Each structure stands twice: as structure tokens, then as C-alpha cells.
Amino acid sequence: MTTKMYLKLALLSSTGLMAATAVHAQDAAATPAGAATAAAQSTEEAEPAIVVIGSQIQGAQINDVLPVTVLDEQQIENTGASSGDELFRSIPQAGTVAFNEQNATTQNNVRGDVGSVNLRDLGTGNTLLLINGRRMNLHPGFQTELLVPVVSPDTNEISPGSVRRIEVLRDGASAIYGADAVAGVINTVLKGNLKGGFVEADWRASDGTSLYSYRIAGGLGFDFGGGRGNLTLYGGYFHENGLGASARDYSRDDDRLALVANTDFAGDASFNNRNTFGPFGQFDIQAPTNRTPIGDDDFYLQPSTFTGCRMDFRNGICARNGETPTTAVRYNTIFGNTLISRKTRYNAMALLNYDLTDDVEAYFEGSYYRSENKRANDASAILSAVPVGISRTAYWNPFGPTTLTSGAVNPNRLPGTTIPTTGADLIMERYRFVDAGNRDVFVDKDSFRLVGGLRGSFGAWDFDTGFVYSEARVTDLETNRVSLTAMQQSINRTTPDAYNPFNGGCLDDPGQGDCTPNPASVIDTFRINVSRDGGTTLALADFKVSRDDLISLPGGNLGIATGVEWRRETFFDDRDDRLDGTITFTDSVTGVFNGSDVAGTSPSPDTDGTREVYSAFAELFVPVISRDMNIPLVEEFNIQMAGRIERFNDIKATAMVPRVAASWTTIPGITVRGAWSQGFRAPNLVQVNDDGTTRSNTRDDFVICQARVEKGLLSGLDACPGAGVVSFRSGAKDLKPEDSDSINLGVVLEPGFIPGLTLTADYWRVKQTELVGTFGDDNAIALDLLRRLSGSTNPNVIRAAPTADDIALFTGTRLTPTGAIVRVLDPYLNLDSRVSKGWDFGLFYNVPEFGLGQFRVRLNAARLRSFVQSASTDGEELLAGIAAGKLPADVTIGGLGELLEIDGRPKWRMSGSINWESGPVEVGLFGQYTGKVWDTSVVRDVLLVSDDPNANFYRVNDQFLTNLSISYTINNDTGLDGTRLRFAINNLFDKDPPLADETYGFYSELYTARGRVFHVELRKKF
């Protein structure tokens, strides 16, 4: 530790920690920080109240110091969750969910039946997920978040029916569990020690749609060995049939203008996202502009009934000059897509424990999970950065030779041009292969987890040692993809069996399907399947010892824990041969090379990596003052101190992280608590081992456009037409770890005059530095403009030598002539810093019995106060250039400054429930609130003058959902004894997700498209 670190520890241990707190014993109430008591399990043996989360000291009342939220079985049932993803989304502190099926539109995203977790919205990968106190394996897939690859465990591997409780430590716990627990820890405690069994089945249906699901599950547990051991088995099957995007108004069409017709954003083009790539292609004639009636070498096709026709292409189709198809010609990419995928899940689990001696217990956990997922995505399109050459001799080329190779007159050459008799080549710049069909995506996942170990005591010491091995494999298979090489060969055939890209789509609505498809026999010559296989493993061994009474102090017994851990993590990402550079594409007309042979997907190399981590930790629990000491205004004062050291072999980095926490009970019923800790998150294996990934994006070339503005050819940079830009992202083993500092201060009130009531409030602050990210190709291009205005350049923007046309364009401007962008280098770097702040509030009330049954009231609220991202050196240069007026106001820098409510991160998220029980009847009412956010992709056409920097963005509404359930349990001496029938309605008032300018019309990271769901469940215990 540094001197500065020791000073912080000393300060917090003396004065600052007097602001810290404790909640009363979790063991007595099962309510750390006020969470509810675990529901009684008639077929399960009550487990000892072991503090699983927040401390490694067995038996110490350490959770009094910590902000912990617990969801017991009743609360889990209230959420109405049918998956781990739905369960974790119900936790207000859980943040946005980046890995979700509506976000899985490309093969570079995580796809399939998968969910992620993101406590505090600090970023996917900053939350540690545990099962029974030991970490979960990562899901094999990864995707980009803020342009960097992120990873997460798959929350859908956790079946709600097998969970006894969820424990959420809402504070950095790197010193206790591992340096990557920056945002906090979520621990899933599985049901064990089952005595007897159960079978259950449920059926769900979404109101007004064809969507339904059903689940069958069961469990059996029994003691053996004279009561020394117990074996518990679980198994389950789940199936959902899926739902098409056309089932919802907000998801059936990229054009959502009708949904904002009577708002301030009526007619705003941002709500019409129909795509310029459709069956009506856009082409570039490799001949002078005066050779055709079009009067331009660039043209696109459209129905002849549309305005602007320059040349008849027959069959109701004409050509219009220009590079970008008008709105009326654009394609609805959601046509035929899936909104909620078809999915099947299988899970099986075994929990075994056996007392070898009176002091030593052996335990084993084994689980298997499989998911099968299918969805349909939009048809393949070419990339703007990878146009395709069409030979002058291609059979369907409308500007081909006058005579075919057979000597016959070319029937497809259009009259009225001065194209040479030998014909002219074309470049196909925009086209979507709609007649090839939507892409079907099949994702299968298999994972298993094995845990074995010993725990118990020797003398006065408790110990726990175990080994974990977990493995996951995912296969992502996508059909109806297009091989660039085979497709170009098909187009360039000189016979009628060639592919015809000039026949357009549907004349009445160009955005809906293709009414003039090519023959399937032609399409089959270039239609391919594309696969992506991935895998991860986790091997972990640990040994921990603890003692809650090492020495006796005036305030109580000193507790101590220490231990060591070794873990090994691996991953591989095996891309299809047509993506990883094995099979590439070289344009037979232009000679241009592309590392991918798959239309619409940039080249992606195979990636793999291995990491070993060695760690050791120590923890102390110091009861400084107890109530028996009779000190005024100090009923209790306790301190937790911990430290951890971790060594990462792949990046040659060592982390040393401390933690200090304390609680102070002033008078009975009033407790304050606080903690300070540091975290250390190593770059993930993808960020370190990525040898270089190429991505093609549509970006504005600000340099070229600025020259056009100065020449009067553009009104401003906001009118800059986007173009395909290739960016190259790469990892490095010299990336530094991300550091963090966390502070948590809170108060807990348990007024004696209201028995059973607990109120909590906690303030938290997390500062992260050296965040791994990319500068962004759009920011790099803007920086290139700024520097060129001053006579220099940005070396990360690689440009071609200027052509004669380029030189003519730049002449008379402030800029030196330059060519088009060839590539933007955008490596992973340690860039920005971030400071996040917020509050958590809780209300937990077990109403005393007053003759009308038992009532339980619970409320959990999270208030995000600020989320400020600071710029790196290059980012500061850009911001300074804009502030000084060196860059036009049209240039904006995203992802910096206050990001509260920006594209997610609502100020408020809350959930609460009221449960009533009387005899065999139980009624539950659950509510969940998600606050408003700004959609920055939508800007007012007429700008408002306002001090609010977000005033011109679209405001996404908030949402409050209500679940209602009622159950009846039969308790008699018949064969129906122990049978429970439960009826529930999720989203009682059938609220749609708030409209947003997203792929399916809503923020899938925050909301669900299931609507009102009716749920019937039958359960029989025996």
C-alpha cells in the first residue's frame, strides 16, 4: 500500500468512520439492511443463518456493517420472473441489461437466451456474481459497450425456482471477494437440504398475442447415512414459442412517425429509420455522367410512380439520380423479424452434503444447463465500405454490351444511352438481399458447474476449502447469409441464370419484402450458413479459515478470516472461416480486398486467452464498543477491515485493495454505517488478446464535408452525408487495470414504537480511473478536422492521397487537400475517468398480527444522482476546440460529461411489494418503477434555446408495472395435501414499454415487450 492509502485508512478508522452504520442482526430477521425474512419451507430443513455475503468470517454479525439487500422466495415469486434475467431486472440497483435478445441483431453481439448484470450502471463486467459464495463462469460471448468488448456471467443460468434467496451487496467488495467486485456482489443461495419433494408446472400467455410459455420442474431430497448426509436433486424444462415483431405497434416497422404524430416530435425524421439498403439498389456507373439520361454516375432504383424518375428500367421501375435513396424507397429492416425468440431451457442440479465427522462436512454441487434459441433477423445487406463490382458483361447489367457473347442482341441493355457498345461496369453500393430471406439465428448453449469441498472446524477455527470447475460452450449458427465471392460470381454470369439486382422489390411499398424475387435456384448458389463458436472455463481452488472469537475485547470478540485462492480463466471465440481471414473476398471487377467474405459483416479474427490469478486476503471484525460498556450515545461501534492482494499473470499486474467499514448504533433503533474501499479491475481477456478487429460503420468525414461547407456545397456539417468508414480496434497486454474508490454512508432506523419496521438510506460514490475504452472513430475524425484547421493531422486517421477532384474541392478552403479515409486506428486504451453517485432507500415492515392475517410491506428504491464521465487528453483537446469555436457547433462529442438519464441510467428505479397471508390463502401485489431517460438519437427539428443541455432530445417516458397474484394451498389429510394453485397477472394494466428510437422501438436494456402476462401455476409437495 502507498502512504496515501495508509493515511486514508487511519483517517477513516478514527473520525470518518463515526458516520458509519449497522443494521440489526440478519440472522434473527434474515433482513440485512432491512430485507425480509426468508419464507418458511415445509419440505426443507431450515439452514443455519450463515452470513454468505460481505464477510468471510463465519458466525460474525458482520452484515450489520454492510448495505445488503436480500430477496427471499416470497419476493422472488412476487417479481413474476420466469428467468434469471427477469429476476435480476427487478432489483432497482441492477442497472441496464446490455446482453438481451432484442440487442442481438448482429453476429458480433451476444445472442441467444442470455442476460447480463450491471450493478450501479458502472458497466457490464464490474459486478461479481456468486453461486453459494463462489464466482460464476463467464458467458462465452462478448459484445461492445461504449465501443469496447465486455463480458458477463449469464443470469439465465440461474433458475428462479432453485433459488432460496438472492443477496445483493451494494458496495465495492474487492478486498473480500476479488478485485473485480467494483460495483458490488450478487450471491445466489440455492435451495439445499430438501426433505421430501415437489413437482410444479406453470403456463403463461401474453394478452392479445400468440406468445405463450410453459415450465415443468421438480425436486427431491432425502437424508441418508443415519441423518449425516442429504442429497437434493432438481430438474426443470422451459419452453417459449416466440413472438414476431409485427405483433406490436412499436416494433413492426422502422417508420414510427405515426406514433409521435401529436407530439413535439411529429414528423421528426429520427423516428423513420427505414434503411437505405433495400431491394431497390443504389449503383455507380463507371462511365461519365453525361452518358445516360440520369445525368449522374450515381443512381438508385425506385417505382416509376415515384417522382424524380430520370430513366425507365421497365417493369414499373425507374432510375433516379443520387447516392442516397429517398425516404419513400427505404426498407423496413424489421419486416419478418422476431421480437421475442423461441427458446427452450433444460436445467438439472444436485446438492450433496455429508458429515464425515462431527466437525467436518463434505459437500458437492453439480449443475447442468442447456438453452436452445431461435430468432429471425433482417435480410443480409452489403456494407457501405464494401461495395461490389458488377461486370459490364453481366447478363442483367442494364448498361452492358449491345451484343451478348452468343452473338445475340442483348435484351437487357437499356436504350437511350451513349454507353460504349462494349458496355460499362457498375459498382453496387447499396443493396439488401431481401429475396434470400430473413436470417435465421440458432444459438445453443451448454454449461456445467462442479463444486466439491470440505468445511467445518478444527479446534476453535472454522475452515472452508473447495474446488470449482465450470465450462460453457455456445454455438451461434446463422442461415441465409450471403457469400460475397459467390454472389459476385452469380451476378456476373453472362447467362440468364445470373442473379438480377436490378428488378427492385414491391412497387406499392418498397419497404415491405420483395415482390420480384430471383429464383431460389439462383440464390442458393451464394446463400451460406455462418457460425460462431465460443467457450469459457473457470477453475478455482481456495482455502479459507476464520474465527469469530480470536480474542476477547471489551466490546466483544475479535473476528478474523484469511485465505488464499487460485483461479484460471480461459476463453475462445472461433469465427467462421469466411470471417476470420481463412476465406476472403477480392472484388473481381475493382480488385479491392476485404478480409470477410460475408456480406454485411466485417472481418473478425479468432481470439482466445488464458489468465491465472493468485490471491490472498485477510479480514478483521473489531467490536470496539458494546452496549454492556454503558457509553453514552454509543450502543455499539464495530469495524470491519480487510485487504486483498491479487496477481494477474497475463498482464503482469498486482492489485492491492483495502476496505474499511464500520457501524455505530447511537441509541437503540438508530444505526449509521459507512465504508471506504478500493477496487482494481483487470482488462478482460478479450480486451487483452484481441489481435485486431475491423468494423465498418457509417461515419461523417468532417474534413471532406468542411471543405464542401466552405465551398458552399453543404449547408453545414449537420448535412454531411455519412459514408462507410473502416475502423481497426485492437487489444494490448500493456493495458493498465482500472482503479476505483468507493464510499458508502448510510443510516438504518428501527423505531421501537413501530415493531417490525425498518427504514434504510445509503449514499454511495464510486470513482473509476484508467477506464479501458476506445477514443471512437467519429471522435478521431473530428480531431483530424480540428488539427487540420491548425496545420497538423491526427495520425490515427489514415487517408488516401488526394485525387484531382479532391484537390479541386479543397482549393480555396482553409484545409490542405487530402483524400478519403482509408482506415481509422482505434485501439483499446486506458482513457477516461468516471464518478458516479447515488442513494438507496429501503422500507421493510412486518406488520404485527392484528387479527386480519399477516401483512409484509417492502420497498427498495435506487436514486442515481450523477454519472459524470471525464475526457482523456485527446477528448479534452476536442472539447477545447469546440469551446473556442475552432470546430463548428455541428460537431458534438458523445459519451462525456454528465450522462445521467442519457440513453439509459434513469434517476429513479424502484420495486416494492405487499403480501397478505391468512391460512391457506396468500395475495401478493408487486410494483416496479423505471424513471425517464433522454434519447439522444432524436433531436428536435426546431431547436429550443435552453440552459438544459438535454432539452432538444426526445424524452422517453417512465413506466410503472404492477403484478398481482393469489394462491391457495390445500392442507388436509388427503392426497391433495400440500397442493398449491397460484394465479398471477404480470403487468396488470398492460403497459407498453415507452417509445424510443431503438431497433424495436424501446430500450430493451430497461424494458420488456411481453405486455400483460397471465400465469397459472400448480405445485404439489410430498
PDB file of C-alpha atoms in Angstrom, residues 758-914:
ATOM      1  CA  THR A 758     -37.030  -0.932   9.281  1.00  0.00           C
ATOM      2  CA  LEU A 759     -36.083   2.143   7.233  1.00  0.00           C
ATOM      3  CA  THR A 760     -32.749   2.475   5.443  1.00  0.00           C
ATOM      4  CA  ALA A 761     -30.969   5.157   3.453  1.00  0.00           C
ATOM      5  CA  ASP A 762     -27.491   4.814   1.946  1.00  0.00           C
ATOM      6  CA  TYR A 763     -25.383   7.261  -0.030  1.00  0.00           C
ATOM      7  CA  TRP A 764     -22.713   5.859  -2.341  1.00  0.00           C
ATOM      8  CA  ARG A 765     -19.979   7.259  -4.541  1.00  0.00           C
ATOM      9  CA  VAL A 766     -17.658   5.409  -6.904  1.00  0.00           C
ATOM     10  CA  LYS A 767     -14.738   6.962  -8.746  1.00  0.00           C
ATOM     11  CA  GLN A 768     -13.178   4.949 -11.565  1.00  0.00           C
ATOM     12  CA  THR A 769      -9.961   5.876 -13.339  1.00  0.00           C
ATOM     13  CA  GLU A 770      -7.963   4.492 -16.267  1.00  0.00           C
ATOM     14  CA  LEU A 771     -11.143   3.108 -17.827  1.00  0.00           C
ATOM     15  CA  VAL A 772     -10.425   0.861 -20.793  1.00  0.00           C
ATOM     16  CA  GLY A 773     -12.078   2.208 -23.908  1.00  0.00           C
ATOM     17  CA  THR A 774     -11.590   3.416 -27.436  1.00  0.00           C
ATOM     18  CA  PHE A 775     -11.477   7.046 -28.470  1.00  0.00           C
ATOM     19  CA  GLY A 776     -14.074   6.320 -31.143  1.00  0.00           C
ATOM     20  CA  ASP A 777     -13.647   6.631 -34.887  1.00  0.00           C
ATOM     21  CA  ASP A 778     -16.114   9.531 -35.072  1.00  0.00           C
ATOM     22  CA  ASN A 779     -14.163  11.423 -32.401  1.00  0.00           C
ATOM     23  CA  ALA A 780     -10.911  10.602 -34.184  1.00  0.00           C
ATOM     24  CA  ILE A 781     -12.263  12.087 -37.433  1.00  0.00           C
ATOM     25  CA  ALA A 782     -13.419  15.215 -35.592  1.00  0.00           C
ATOM     26  CA  LEU A 783      -9.956  15.544 -34.049  1.00  0.00           C
ATOM     27  CA  ASP A 784      -8.453  15.193 -37.515  1.00  0.00           C
ATOM     28  CA  LEU A 785     -10.518  18.176 -38.660  1.00  0.00           C
ATOM     29  CA  LEU A 786      -9.507  20.238 -35.621  1.00  0.00           C
ATOM     30  CA  ARG A 787      -5.814  19.586 -36.185  1.00  0.00           C
ATOM     31  CA  ARG A 788      -6.005  20.122 -39.942  1.00  0.00           C
ATOM     32  CA  LEU A 789      -7.525  23.533 -39.291  1.00  0.00           C
ATOM     33  CA  SER A 790      -4.287  24.250 -37.394  1.00  0.00           C
ATOM     34  CA  GLY A 791      -1.984  22.703 -39.981  1.00  0.00           C
ATOM     35  CA  SER A 792      -1.412  19.230 -38.480  1.00  0.00           C
ATOM     36  CA  THR A 793      -3.264  15.896 -38.607  1.00  0.00           C
ATOM     37  CA  ASN A 794      -4.489  13.041 -36.469  1.00  0.00           C
ATOM     38  CA  PRO A 795      -2.192  10.113 -37.363  1.00  0.00           C
ATOM     39  CA  ASN A 796      -4.864   7.595 -36.363  1.00  0.00           C
ATOM     40  CA  VAL A 797      -6.970   8.687 -39.353  1.00  0.00           C
ATOM     41  CA  ILE A 798      -5.241   7.192 -42.378  1.00  0.00           C
ATOM     42  CA  ARG A 799      -6.212   8.806 -45.667  1.00  0.00           C
ATOM     43  CA  ALA A 800      -5.603   8.153 -49.343  1.00  0.00           C
ATOM     44  CA  ALA A 801      -3.598  10.543 -51.465  1.00  0.00           C
ATOM     45  CA  PRO A 802      -5.801  13.330 -52.863  1.00  0.00           C
ATOM     46  CA  THR A 803      -7.211  12.821 -56.339  1.00  0.00           C
ATOM     47  CA  ALA A 804      -7.620  15.609 -58.889  1.00  0.00           C
ATOM     48  CA  ASP A 805     -11.229  16.022 -57.750  1.00  0.00           C
ATOM     49  CA  ASP A 806     -10.083  16.237 -54.137  1.00  0.00           C
ATOM     50  CA  ILE A 807      -7.541  18.905 -54.949  1.00  0.00           C
ATOM     51  CA  ALA A 808     -10.181  20.914 -56.791  1.00  0.00           C
ATOM     52  CA  LEU A 809     -12.555  20.594 -53.826  1.00  0.00           C
ATOM     53  CA  PHE A 810     -10.038  21.841 -51.257  1.00  0.00           C
ATOM     54  CA  THR A 811      -8.703  24.676 -53.364  1.00  0.00           C
ATOM     55  CA  GLY A 812      -9.761  27.973 -51.811  1.00  0.00           C
ATOM     56  CA  THR A 813     -10.525  26.471 -48.380  1.00  0.00           C
ATOM     57  CA  ARG A 814      -8.559  26.618 -45.133  1.00  0.00           C
ATOM     58  CA  LEU A 815      -7.646  22.949 -45.469  1.00  0.00           C
ATOM     59  CA  THR A 816      -4.794  21.214 -47.252  1.00  0.00           C
ATOM     60  CA  PRO A 817      -6.079  18.782 -49.919  1.00  0.00           C
ATOM     61  CA  THR A 818      -6.438  15.212 -48.737  1.00  0.00           C
ATOM     62  CA  GLY A 819      -8.078  12.012 -49.873  1.00  0.00           C
ATOM     63  CA  ALA A 820     -10.813   9.797 -48.495  1.00  0.00           C
ATOM     64  CA  ILE A 821     -10.426   7.891 -45.246  1.00  0.00           C
ATOM     65  CA  VAL A 822      -8.780   4.514 -45.723  1.00  0.00           C
ATOM     66  CA  ARG A 823      -8.865   3.373 -42.110  1.00  0.00           C
ATOM     67  CA  VAL A 824      -9.181   4.724 -38.572  1.00  0.00           C
ATOM     68  CA  LEU A 825      -6.958   3.185 -35.907  1.00  0.00           C
ATOM     69  CA  ASP A 826      -8.981   2.907 -32.715  1.00  0.00           C
ATOM     70  CA  PRO A 827      -7.080   0.720 -30.223  1.00  0.00           C
ATOM     71  CA  TYR A 828      -8.201  -0.116 -26.700  1.00  0.00           C
ATOM     72  CA  LEU A 829      -6.625   2.401 -24.338  1.00  0.00           C
ATOM     73  CA  ASN A 830      -6.784   3.479 -20.728  1.00  0.00           C
ATOM     74  CA  LEU A 831      -8.738   6.670 -21.328  1.00  0.00           C
ATOM     75  CA  ASP A 832     -11.401   8.336 -19.268  1.00  0.00           C
ATOM     76  CA  SER A 833     -12.380   8.550 -15.634  1.00  0.00           C
ATOM     77  CA  ARG A 834     -15.865   8.389 -14.163  1.00  0.00           C
ATOM     78  CA  VAL A 835     -17.556   9.479 -10.943  1.00  0.00           C
ATOM     79  CA  SER A 836     -20.966   8.033 -10.055  1.00  0.00           C
ATOM     80  CA  LYS A 837     -23.132   8.956  -7.090  1.00  0.00           C
ATOM     81  CA  GLY A 838     -26.467   7.851  -5.776  1.00  0.00           C
ATOM     82  CA  TRP A 839     -28.777   6.872  -2.958  1.00  0.00           C
ATOM     83  CA  ASP A 840     -30.528   3.671  -1.941  1.00  0.00           C
ATOM     84  CA  PHE A 841     -33.676   3.643   0.173  1.00  0.00           C
ATOM     85  CA  GLY A 842     -35.487   0.778   1.805  1.00  0.00           C
ATOM     86  CA  LEU A 843     -38.653   0.237   3.769  1.00  0.00           C
ATOM     87  CA  PHE A 844     -39.358  -3.140   5.295  1.00  0.00           C
ATOM     88  CA  TYR A 845     -42.338  -3.722   7.541  1.00  0.00           C
ATOM     89  CA  ASN A 846     -43.530  -6.984   9.015  1.00  0.00           C
ATOM     90  CA  VAL A 847     -46.880  -5.821  10.348  1.00  0.00           C
ATOM     91  CA  PRO A 848     -47.664  -7.261  13.771  1.00  0.00           C
ATOM     92  CA  GLU A 849     -50.595  -9.646  13.820  1.00  0.00           C
ATOM     93  CA  PHE A 850     -53.864  -7.824  14.458  1.00  0.00           C
ATOM     94  CA  GLY A 851     -56.430 -10.461  13.568  1.00  0.00           C
ATOM     95  CA  LEU A 852     -56.675  -9.995   9.808  1.00  0.00           C
ATOM     96  CA  GLY A 853     -53.783 -12.147   8.721  1.00  0.00           C
ATOM     97  CA  GLN A 854     -50.099 -11.427   8.217  1.00  0.00           C
ATOM     98  CA  PHE A 855     -49.003  -8.403   6.187  1.00  0.00           C
ATOM     99  CA  ARG A 856     -45.499  -7.745   4.838  1.00  0.00           C
ATOM    100  CA  VAL A 857     -44.552  -4.494   3.105  1.00  0.00           C
ATOM    101  CA  ARG A 858     -41.256  -3.962   1.272  1.00  0.00           C
ATOM    102  CA  LEU A 859     -39.827  -1.137  -0.807  1.00  0.00           C
ATOM    103  CA  ASN A 860     -36.407  -0.883  -2.460  1.00  0.00           C
ATOM    104  CA  ALA A 861     -35.522   2.335  -4.317  1.00  0.00           C
ATOM    105  CA  ALA A 862     -32.374   3.454  -6.114  1.00  0.00           C
ATOM    106  CA  ARG A 863     -31.747   7.099  -6.970  1.00  0.00           C
ATOM    107  CA  LEU A 864     -28.865   7.764  -9.359  1.00  0.00           C
ATOM    108  CA  ARG A 865     -27.692  11.294  -8.565  1.00  0.00           C
ATOM    109  CA  SER A 866     -24.959  11.813 -11.155  1.00  0.00           C
ATOM    110  CA  PHE A 867     -22.881   9.876 -13.651  1.00  0.00           C
ATOM    111  CA  VAL A 868     -20.023  12.030 -14.919  1.00  0.00           C
ATOM    112  CA  GLN A 869     -17.515  10.815 -17.470  1.00  0.00           C
ATOM    113  CA  SER A 870     -14.343  12.894 -17.834  1.00  0.00           C
ATOM    114  CA  ALA A 871     -12.389  13.121 -21.054  1.00  0.00           C
ATOM    115  CA  SER A 872      -8.927  11.839 -21.882  1.00  0.00           C
ATOM    116  CA  THR A 873      -6.207  14.142 -23.230  1.00  0.00           C
ATOM    117  CA  ASP A 874      -7.453  13.875 -26.819  1.00  0.00           C
ATOM    118  CA  GLY A 875     -11.024  14.312 -25.648  1.00  0.00           C
ATOM    119  CA  GLU A 876     -10.101  17.469 -23.769  1.00  0.00           C
ATOM    120  CA  GLU A 877      -8.455  18.776 -26.932  1.00  0.00           C
ATOM    121  CA  LEU A 878     -11.701  18.237 -28.821  1.00  0.00           C
ATOM    122  CA  LEU A 879     -13.829  19.870 -26.150  1.00  0.00           C
ATOM    123  CA  ALA A 880     -11.472  22.850 -26.002  1.00  0.00           C
ATOM    124  CA  GLY A 881     -11.655  23.199 -29.790  1.00  0.00           C
ATOM    125  CA  ILE A 882     -15.451  23.295 -29.696  1.00  0.00           C
ATOM    126  CA  ALA A 883     -15.479  25.753 -26.770  1.00  0.00           C
ATOM    127  CA  ALA A 884     -13.015  28.050 -28.563  1.00  0.00           C
ATOM    128  CA  GLY A 885     -15.076  27.987 -31.747  1.00  0.00           C
ATOM    129  CA  LYS A 886     -12.326  26.266 -33.730  1.00  0.00           C
ATOM    130  CA  LEU A 887     -14.725  23.457 -34.542  1.00  0.00           C
ATOM    131  CA  PRO A 888     -18.206  24.158 -35.880  1.00  0.00           C
ATOM    132  CA  ALA A 889     -21.098  23.754 -33.454  1.00  0.00           C
ATOM    133  CA  ASP A 890     -22.314  20.866 -35.633  1.00  0.00           C
ATOM    134  CA  VAL A 891     -19.527  18.696 -34.209  1.00  0.00           C
ATOM    135  CA  THR A 892     -20.590  17.033 -30.965  1.00  0.00           C
ATOM    136  CA  ILE A 893     -18.633  14.763 -28.664  1.00  0.00           C
ATOM    137  CA  GLY A 894     -20.701  11.966 -27.182  1.00  0.00           C
ATOM    138  CA  GLY A 895     -20.122   9.920 -24.052  1.00  0.00           C
ATOM    139  CA  LEU A 896     -18.587  12.731 -21.962  1.00  0.00           C
ATOM    140  CA  GLY A 897     -19.843  14.955 -19.184  1.00  0.00           C
ATOM    141  CA  GLU A 898     -22.996  14.298 -17.178  1.00  0.00           C
ATOM    142  CA  LEU A 899     -24.547  11.088 -18.535  1.00  0.00           C
ATOM    143  CA  LEU A 900     -27.369  10.791 -16.025  1.00  0.00           C
ATOM    144  CA  GLU A 901     -30.546   9.774 -17.900  1.00  0.00           C
ATOM    145  CA  ILE A 902     -28.624   9.706 -21.197  1.00  0.00           C
ATOM    146  CA  ASP A 903     -29.658   6.687 -23.297  1.00  0.00           C
ATOM    147  CA  GLY A 904     -30.414   4.778 -20.118  1.00  0.00           C
ATOM    148  CA  ARG A 905     -29.400   5.329 -16.458  1.00  0.00           C
ATOM    149  CA  PRO A 906     -32.728   6.678 -15.137  1.00  0.00           C
ATOM    150  CA  LYS A 907     -32.677   8.761 -11.970  1.00  0.00           C
ATOM    151  CA  TRP A 908     -35.135   6.522 -10.174  1.00  0.00           C
ATOM    152  CA  ARG A 909     -35.727   2.790 -10.156  1.00  0.00           C
ATOM    153  CA  MET A 910     -37.953   1.210  -7.513  1.00  0.00           C
ATOM    154  CA  SER A 911     -39.667  -2.017  -6.665  1.00  0.00           C
ATOM    155  CA  GLY A 912     -41.972  -2.885  -3.830  1.00  0.00           C
ATOM    156  CA  SER A 913     -44.483  -5.442  -2.683  1.00  0.00           C
ATOM    157  CA  ILE A 914     -47.326  -6.048  -0.257  1.00  0.00           C
TER     158      ILE A 914
END
